[in-house]
Amino acid sequence: MDALTLDQFLVFVTIVEEGSFAATARRMNRAQSAITYTIQKLEEQSGFPLFDRSAYRPVLTEAGKALLPRARRILDDVADWRHQAQGISNGLEAELTLAVVSYTPAILLSRVLGEFTQAFPFVEIRILTETFDAAAKALRDGTADLGLLAERQPDEFERRVCGRIDLVPVAAPTHPLGKIDGTFSATILRDYTQLVISPAPQFDSGRDYGVHAANRWRVNDLQTKYDLILAGVGWGSMPRSRVEGDIAAARLIELRPESWEGSDLMPSFPLVIAYRKEKALGPAGAWLIEKFVSK
C-alpha cells in the first residue's frame, strides 16, 4: 500500500460530515474533481470502496463504516500533537513530578488535579507519595518539580501555605486504649506500641514527631499504618481528614489523653506547596501553585 496522507483522511471524514462531494468541495475550497480524485486514490490504496455512489448521495460501505472511527482518531491525534508541540515551544512542560507527603488531604489533591486535566490536557503528571523527609529529598535533588510538604521543612525552598494537616491519635475499639472512656493520662501511651510513618533507612533523618511510646513500629506508607491501627495492632496518629468517617462510624476511637508535658500531644502543621528557588517553572507548574493556594 502506497503512503497514505493526512489530507486523504481529512477529505474522507469531511465527506461523511457534509454528506456529499460537492458540499465537501465548497467547505474545503477545492474543485469537486480534486475531492473525487483524493477519495478514489484512498480507496485504491485501501483495496476497496469506502463509499457506495449508486444513490444520489454517497453512502458509506461496510468497510467505510469500519474505518471511519480510525480516520477520526488519526485526525484527533495529529491535532493533539500540534497543540502539545505548540505548548512545549511556548514553554509548557511536557511532564511535572509532584512529591506529596502521605498526610496530604486527598480532597485537596483530587480537586486541583481534576481541574488541571482540563486546563492542561497534554501535560503528564507523576505523583510521588512519600514520608516527610523523602518528599523533601525528592524536591531537593530534582526528582520532583513541586512538593506538597510540611511547613517544618528548611528554608531552602520557596513555599506557600495551601492547607493544614491536623493529626488525631486513634486506636481500634478492640485495642486497650480504644476501650478507655474519656480522657486519660498521656503517660499510658508509653505502654502500647505506636505505629509511626518513617522513610526507608537511607532517607531517615532520625527526627521523630509526635512519638511517645517506648515501643514503636515504623512503616513507610499511610495505608499500611491505617490498616494496622484498624486491626488493633497498635495506636497512632492519622490525619483527621483521613479518619473522621471511621471515628463517626466507631471503626476507630479518637484517643483523648491529657496534654503531654505541657505541650500538644499531636503535632499540627501547615501544608505548603514548595519548589526549589533556582527552578524556573513553566505555565503548568505556576498554575498548580496558584490553584493549591486558592483551594
CSV table of C-alpha atoms in Angstrom, one decimal:
chain,number,residue,atom,x,y,z
A,1,MET,CA,0.0,0.0,0.0
A,2,ASP,CA,1.4,3.4,-1.0
A,3,ALA,CA,1.9,6.0,1.6
A,4,LEU,CA,-1.4,7.4,2.9
A,5,THR,CA,-1.7,11.1,3.6
A,6,LEU,CA,-3.4,13.1,6.3
A,7,ASP,CA,-5.3,15.0,3.6
A,8,GLN,CA,-6.9,11.8,2.4
A,9,PHE,CA,-8.3,11.1,5.9
A,10,LEU,CA,-9.5,14.7,6.2
A,11,VAL,CA,-11.3,14.5,2.9
A,12,PHE,CA,-12.8,11.1,3.8
A,13,VAL,CA,-14.2,12.4,7.1
A,14,THR,CA,-15.4,15.7,5.7
A,15,ILE,CA,-17.4,13.9,3.0
A,16,VAL,CA,-19.2,11.9,5.8
A,17,GLU,CA,-19.8,15.1,7.7
A,18,GLU,CA,-21.0,17.1,4.7
A,19,GLY,CA,-23.0,14.3,3.1
A,20,SER,CA,-21.7,14.9,-0.5
A,21,PHE,CA,-18.7,15.5,-2.6
A,22,ALA,CA,-20.0,18.9,-3.8
A,23,ALA,CA,-20.5,20.2,-0.2
A,24,THR,CA,-17.1,18.9,0.8
A,25,ALA,CA,-15.5,20.8,-2.1
A,26,ARG,CA,-17.2,24.0,-1.0
A,27,ARG,CA,-16.2,23.6,2.6
A,28,MET,CA,-12.6,22.8,1.7
A,29,ASN,CA,-12.5,25.4,-1.1
A,30,ARG,CA,-11.4,22.9,-3.7
A,31,ALA,CA,-12.7,21.7,-7.1
A,32,GLN,CA,-15.1,18.8,-6.8
A,33,SER,CA,-12.8,16.8,-9.2
A,34,ALA,CA,-10.0,17.2,-6.7
A,35,ILE,CA,-12.2,15.8,-3.9
A,36,THR,CA,-13.2,12.9,-6.1
A,37,TYR,CA,-9.6,12.1,-7.1
A,38,THR,CA,-8.4,12.2,-3.5
A,39,ILE,CA,-11.1,9.7,-2.3
A,40,GLN,CA,-10.6,7.5,-5.3
A,41,LYS,CA,-6.8,7.4,-4.5
A,42,LEU,CA,-7.6,6.5,-0.9
A,43,GLU,CA,-9.9,3.7,-2.0
A,44,GLU,CA,-7.3,2.4,-4.4
A,45,GLN,CA,-4.7,2.3,-1.7
A,46,SER,CA,-7.0,0.7,0.7
A,47,GLY,CA,-8.1,-2.0,-1.8
A,48,PHE,CA,-11.9,-1.5,-1.6
A,49,PRO,CA,-14.5,1.2,-2.0
A,50,LEU,CA,-15.3,3.4,1.0
A,51,PHE,CA,-18.5,4.9,-0.4
A,52,ASP,CA,-21.4,3.5,-2.4
A,53,ARG,CA,-22.0,6.0,-5.2
A,54,SER,CA,-25.0,4.3,-6.7
A,55,ALA,CA,-27.5,6.7,-5.0
A,56,TYR,CA,-27.9,10.5,-5.2
A,57,ARG,CA,-25.6,10.9,-2.1
A,58,PRO,CA,-22.6,8.8,-1.3
A,59,VAL,CA,-23.2,6.2,1.4
A,60,LEU,CA,-20.5,4.5,3.5
A,61,THR,CA,-19.8,0.9,2.6
A,62,GLU,CA,-19.4,-1.6,5.5
A,63,ALA,CA,-15.6,-1.1,5.1
A,64,GLY,CA,-16.0,2.6,5.2
A,65,LYS,CA,-18.1,2.4,8.4
A,66,ALA,CA,-15.4,0.2,10.0
A,67,LEU,CA,-12.6,2.6,9.1
A,68,LEU,CA,-14.3,5.9,9.8
A,69,PRO,CA,-13.6,5.9,13.6
A,70,ARG,CA,-9.9,5.1,12.9
A,71,ALA,CA,-9.7,8.0,10.5
A,72,ARG,CA,-11.2,10.4,13.0
A,73,ARG,CA,-8.8,9.1,15.7
A,74,ILE,CA,-5.8,9.8,13.4
A,75,LEU,CA,-7.1,13.4,12.8
A,76,ASP,CA,-7.6,13.9,16.5
A,77,ASP,CA,-4.1,12.6,17.3
A,78,VAL,CA,-2.5,14.9,14.8
A,79,ALA,CA,-4.4,17.9,16.2
A,80,ASP,CA,-3.3,16.9,19.8
A,81,TRP,CA,0.3,16.6,18.5
A,82,ARG,CA,0.1,20.1,17.1
A,83,HIS,CA,-1.4,21.6,20.3
A,84,GLN,CA,1.1,19.9,22.5
A,85,ALA,CA,4.1,20.8,20.3
A,86,GLN,CA,2.9,24.4,20.3
A,87,GLY,CA,2.6,24.4,24.0
A,88,ILE,CA,6.1,23.0,24.5
A,89,SER,CA,7.6,25.5,22.1
A,90,ASN,CA,5.9,28.2,24.3
A,91,GLY,CA,7.5,26.9,27.5
A,92,LEU,CA,4.7,24.5,28.6
A,93,GLU,CA,6.1,21.5,30.5
A,94,ALA,CA,5.7,18.1,28.9
A,95,GLU,CA,5.6,16.5,32.4
A,96,LEU,CA,5.5,17.6,36.0
A,97,THR,CA,6.5,15.5,39.0
A,98,LEU,CA,4.8,16.2,42.3
A,99,ALA,CA,6.2,14.9,45.6
A,100,VAL,CA,3.4,14.6,48.1
A,101,VAL,CA,3.6,13.9,51.8
A,102,SER,CA,1.3,11.0,52.6
A,103,TYR,CA,-0.7,13.0,55.0
A,104,THR,CA,-1.9,15.4,52.3
A,105,PRO,CA,-5.8,15.6,52.3
A,106,ALA,CA,-7.0,13.6,49.3
A,107,ILE,CA,-9.8,16.1,48.6
A,108,LEU,CA,-7.3,18.9,48.0
A,109,LEU,CA,-5.2,16.8,45.6
A,110,SER,CA,-8.2,15.5,43.7
A,111,ARG,CA,-9.8,18.9,43.3
A,112,VAL,CA,-6.7,20.6,42.0
A,113,LEU,CA,-5.6,17.9,39.7
A,114,GLY,CA,-9.1,17.4,38.4
A,115,GLU,CA,-9.1,21.0,37.2
A,116,PHE,CA,-5.5,20.6,35.9
A,117,THR,CA,-6.6,17.9,33.5
A,118,GLN,CA,-9.0,20.4,31.9
A,119,ALA,CA,-6.5,23.3,31.8
A,120,PHE,CA,-3.5,21.3,30.6
A,121,PRO,CA,-4.7,18.1,29.0
A,122,PHE,CA,-1.4,17.3,27.4
A,123,VAL,CA,0.9,17.7,30.4
A,124,GLU,CA,1.6,14.4,32.2
A,125,ILE,CA,1.7,14.3,36.0
A,126,ARG,CA,3.8,11.9,38.0
A,127,ILE,CA,2.9,11.8,41.8
A,128,LEU,CA,5.4,10.5,44.4
A,129,THR,CA,3.7,9.8,47.7
A,130,GLU,CA,6.4,10.0,50.3
A,131,THR,CA,7.1,10.5,54.0
A,132,PHE,CA,8.1,14.0,55.2
A,133,ASP,CA,11.8,13.6,54.7
A,134,ALA,CA,11.6,11.6,51.5
A,135,ALA,CA,9.2,14.1,49.9
A,136,ALA,CA,11.6,17.0,50.8
A,137,LYS,CA,14.6,15.0,49.4
A,138,ALA,CA,12.8,14.3,46.1
A,139,LEU,CA,12.3,18.1,45.7
A,140,ARG,CA,15.8,18.9,46.9
A,141,ASP,CA,17.6,16.5,44.5
A,142,GLY,CA,15.4,17.5,41.5
A,143,THR,CA,13.4,14.3,41.2
A,144,ALA,CA,10.3,16.4,41.8
A,145,ASP,CA,9.4,19.7,40.3
A,146,LEU,CA,6.9,20.6,43.1
A,147,GLY,CA,6.3,19.3,46.6
A,148,LEU,CA,3.3,19.3,48.9
A,149,LEU,CA,5.3,19.4,52.2
A,150,ALA,CA,5.0,20.1,55.8
A,151,GLU,CA,5.9,23.7,56.7
A,152,ARG,CA,8.6,22.5,59.1
A,153,GLN,CA,11.0,21.8,56.2
A,154,PRO,CA,14.1,24.0,55.9
A,155,ASP,CA,14.1,27.4,54.2
A,156,GLU,CA,15.8,26.1,51.1
A,157,PHE,CA,12.5,26.0,49.2
A,158,GLU,CA,10.1,28.7,48.0
A,159,ARG,CA,6.8,27.8,49.6
A,160,ARG,CA,3.3,29.0,50.1
A,161,VAL,CA,0.7,27.7,52.6
A,162,CYS,CA,-2.1,25.8,51.0
A,163,GLY,CA,-3.7,24.0,53.9
A,164,ARG,CA,-3.3,22.4,57.3
A,165,ILE,CA,-2.6,18.9,58.5
A,166,ASP,CA,-4.3,18.1,61.8
A,167,LEU,CA,-3.3,14.8,63.3
A,168,VAL,CA,-5.5,12.9,65.7
A,169,PRO,CA,-4.5,9.9,67.9
A,170,VAL,CA,-6.6,6.8,67.2
A,171,ALA,CA,-6.9,3.2,68.0
A,172,ALA,CA,-9.3,0.4,67.2
A,173,PRO,CA,-12.2,-0.3,69.5
A,174,THR,CA,-10.6,-3.7,70.3
A,175,HIS,CA,-7.3,-2.1,71.4
A,176,PRO,CA,-6.8,-1.5,75.2
A,177,LEU,CA,-6.5,2.3,74.5
A,178,GLY,CA,-9.7,2.3,72.5
A,179,LYS,CA,-11.6,0.8,75.4
A,180,ILE,CA,-10.8,3.8,77.7
A,181,ASP,CA,-13.8,6.0,78.2
A,182,GLY,CA,-12.9,9.7,78.3
A,183,THR,CA,-9.6,11.4,79.0
A,184,PHE,CA,-6.6,9.6,80.5
A,185,SER,CA,-3.0,10.3,81.5
A,186,ALA,CA,-0.8,10.7,78.4
A,187,THR,CA,1.9,8.6,80.1
A,188,ILE,CA,-0.3,5.5,79.4
A,189,LEU,CA,0.6,5.8,75.7
A,190,ARG,CA,4.2,4.8,76.5
A,191,ASP,CA,3.0,1.3,77.3
A,192,TYR,CA,1.4,0.5,73.9
A,193,THR,CA,3.0,0.0,70.5
A,194,GLN,CA,2.8,3.2,68.4
A,195,LEU,CA,2.7,3.0,64.6
A,196,VAL,CA,4.9,5.6,63.1
A,197,ILE,CA,5.4,6.8,59.5
A,198,SER,CA,9.1,6.6,58.7
A,199,PRO,CA,11.1,6.6,55.4
A,200,ALA,CA,13.5,3.9,54.3
A,201,PRO,CA,16.6,3.9,56.5
A,202,GLN,CA,18.7,5.6,53.9
A,203,PHE,CA,16.3,8.6,53.8
A,204,ASP,CA,15.6,8.7,57.5
A,205,SER,CA,16.7,12.0,59.2
A,206,GLY,CA,16.4,10.4,62.6
A,207,ARG,CA,13.8,13.0,63.7
A,208,ASP,CA,10.5,11.9,65.2
A,209,TYR,CA,7.4,14.0,65.5
A,210,GLY,CA,4.6,13.1,67.9
A,211,VAL,CA,6.2,9.8,69.0
A,212,HIS,CA,5.5,8.9,72.6
A,213,ALA,CA,5.6,5.2,73.0
A,214,ALA,CA,8.6,3.2,74.2
A,215,ASN,CA,7.9,0.6,71.5
A,216,ARG,CA,7.2,2.0,68.0
A,217,TRP,CA,6.7,0.2,64.7
A,218,ARG,CA,7.8,2.0,61.6
A,219,VAL,CA,6.1,1.8,58.3
A,220,ASN,CA,6.7,3.9,55.2
A,221,ASP,CA,3.2,4.4,53.9
A,222,LEU,CA,0.0,5.7,55.4
A,223,GLN,CA,-2.3,2.9,54.1
A,224,THR,CA,-0.3,0.2,55.9
A,225,LYS,CA,-0.3,2.3,59.1
A,226,TYR,CA,-4.1,2.8,58.8
A,227,ASP,CA,-4.7,-1.0,58.2
A,228,LEU,CA,-2.6,-1.9,61.2
A,229,ILE,CA,-4.3,0.6,63.5
A,230,LEU,CA,-7.7,-0.6,62.3
A,231,ALA,CA,-6.7,-4.2,63.0
A,232,GLY,CA,-5.8,-3.3,66.6
A,233,VAL,CA,-2.1,-3.9,66.2
A,234,GLY,CA,-1.2,-0.5,67.8
A,235,TRP,CA,-2.2,3.1,68.1
A,236,GLY,CA,-1.0,6.1,66.1
A,237,SER,CA,-1.7,9.5,64.7
A,238,MET,CA,-3.7,9.9,61.5
A,239,PRO,CA,-4.8,12.9,59.5
A,240,ARG,CA,-8.2,13.9,60.8
A,241,SER,CA,-9.4,14.2,57.2
A,242,ARG,CA,-8.5,10.6,56.6
A,243,VAL,CA,-10.2,9.0,59.6
A,244,GLU,CA,-13.1,11.3,60.5
A,245,GLY,CA,-15.5,8.9,58.8
A,246,ASP,CA,-14.1,5.9,60.7
A,247,ILE,CA,-14.4,7.9,64.0
A,248,ALA,CA,-18.0,8.8,63.2
A,249,ALA,CA,-18.8,5.1,62.4
A,250,ALA,CA,-16.9,3.9,65.6
A,251,ARG,CA,-14.5,1.8,63.5
A,252,LEU,CA,-11.8,3.9,65.2
A,253,ILE,CA,-11.7,5.6,68.5
A,254,GLU,CA,-10.3,9.1,68.9
A,255,LEU,CA,-8.0,8.9,71.9
A,256,ARG,CA,-8.2,11.8,74.4
A,257,PRO,CA,-5.0,11.8,76.5
A,258,GLU,CA,-4.2,14.8,78.6
A,259,SER,CA,-1.5,17.2,77.3
A,260,TRP,CA,1.9,15.7,77.0
A,261,GLU,CA,4.2,17.5,79.4
A,262,GLY,CA,2.6,20.8,78.8
A,263,SER,CA,2.5,20.7,75.0
A,264,ASP,CA,0.1,19.5,72.4
A,265,LEU,CA,0.1,15.7,72.2
A,266,MET,CA,-0.1,15.5,68.4
A,267,PRO,CA,1.6,17.9,66.0
A,268,SER,CA,-0.4,20.1,63.7
A,269,PHE,CA,1.3,22.0,60.9
A,270,PRO,CA,0.7,23.9,57.7
A,271,LEU,CA,0.8,22.2,54.4
A,272,VAL,CA,2.8,24.1,51.8
A,273,ILE,CA,3.3,23.9,48.1
A,274,ALA,CA,7.0,24.2,47.6
A,275,TYR,CA,9.6,24.4,44.8
A,276,ARG,CA,13.3,25.0,44.5
A,277,LYS,CA,14.4,28.6,44.4
A,278,GLU,CA,16.6,28.1,41.4
A,279,LYS,CA,14.0,26.1,39.5
A,280,ALA,CA,12.2,28.0,36.7
A,281,LEU,CA,8.6,26.8,36.5
A,282,GLY,CA,6.6,26.8,33.3
A,283,PRO,CA,2.9,27.8,32.9
A,284,ALA,CA,1.6,24.4,34.2
A,285,GLY,CA,3.7,24.5,37.3
A,286,ALA,CA,2.9,28.1,38.1
A,287,TRP,CA,-0.8,27.2,37.6
A,288,LEU,CA,-0.6,24.4,40.1
A,289,ILE,CA,0.9,26.6,42.8
A,290,GLU,CA,-1.8,29.2,42.5
A,291,LYS,CA,-4.5,26.6,42.5
A,292,PHE,CA,-3.2,24.8,45.5
A,293,VAL,CA,-3.0,28.1,47.4
A,294,SER,CA,-6.5,29.2,46.3
A,295,LYS,CA,-8.1,25.9,47.3
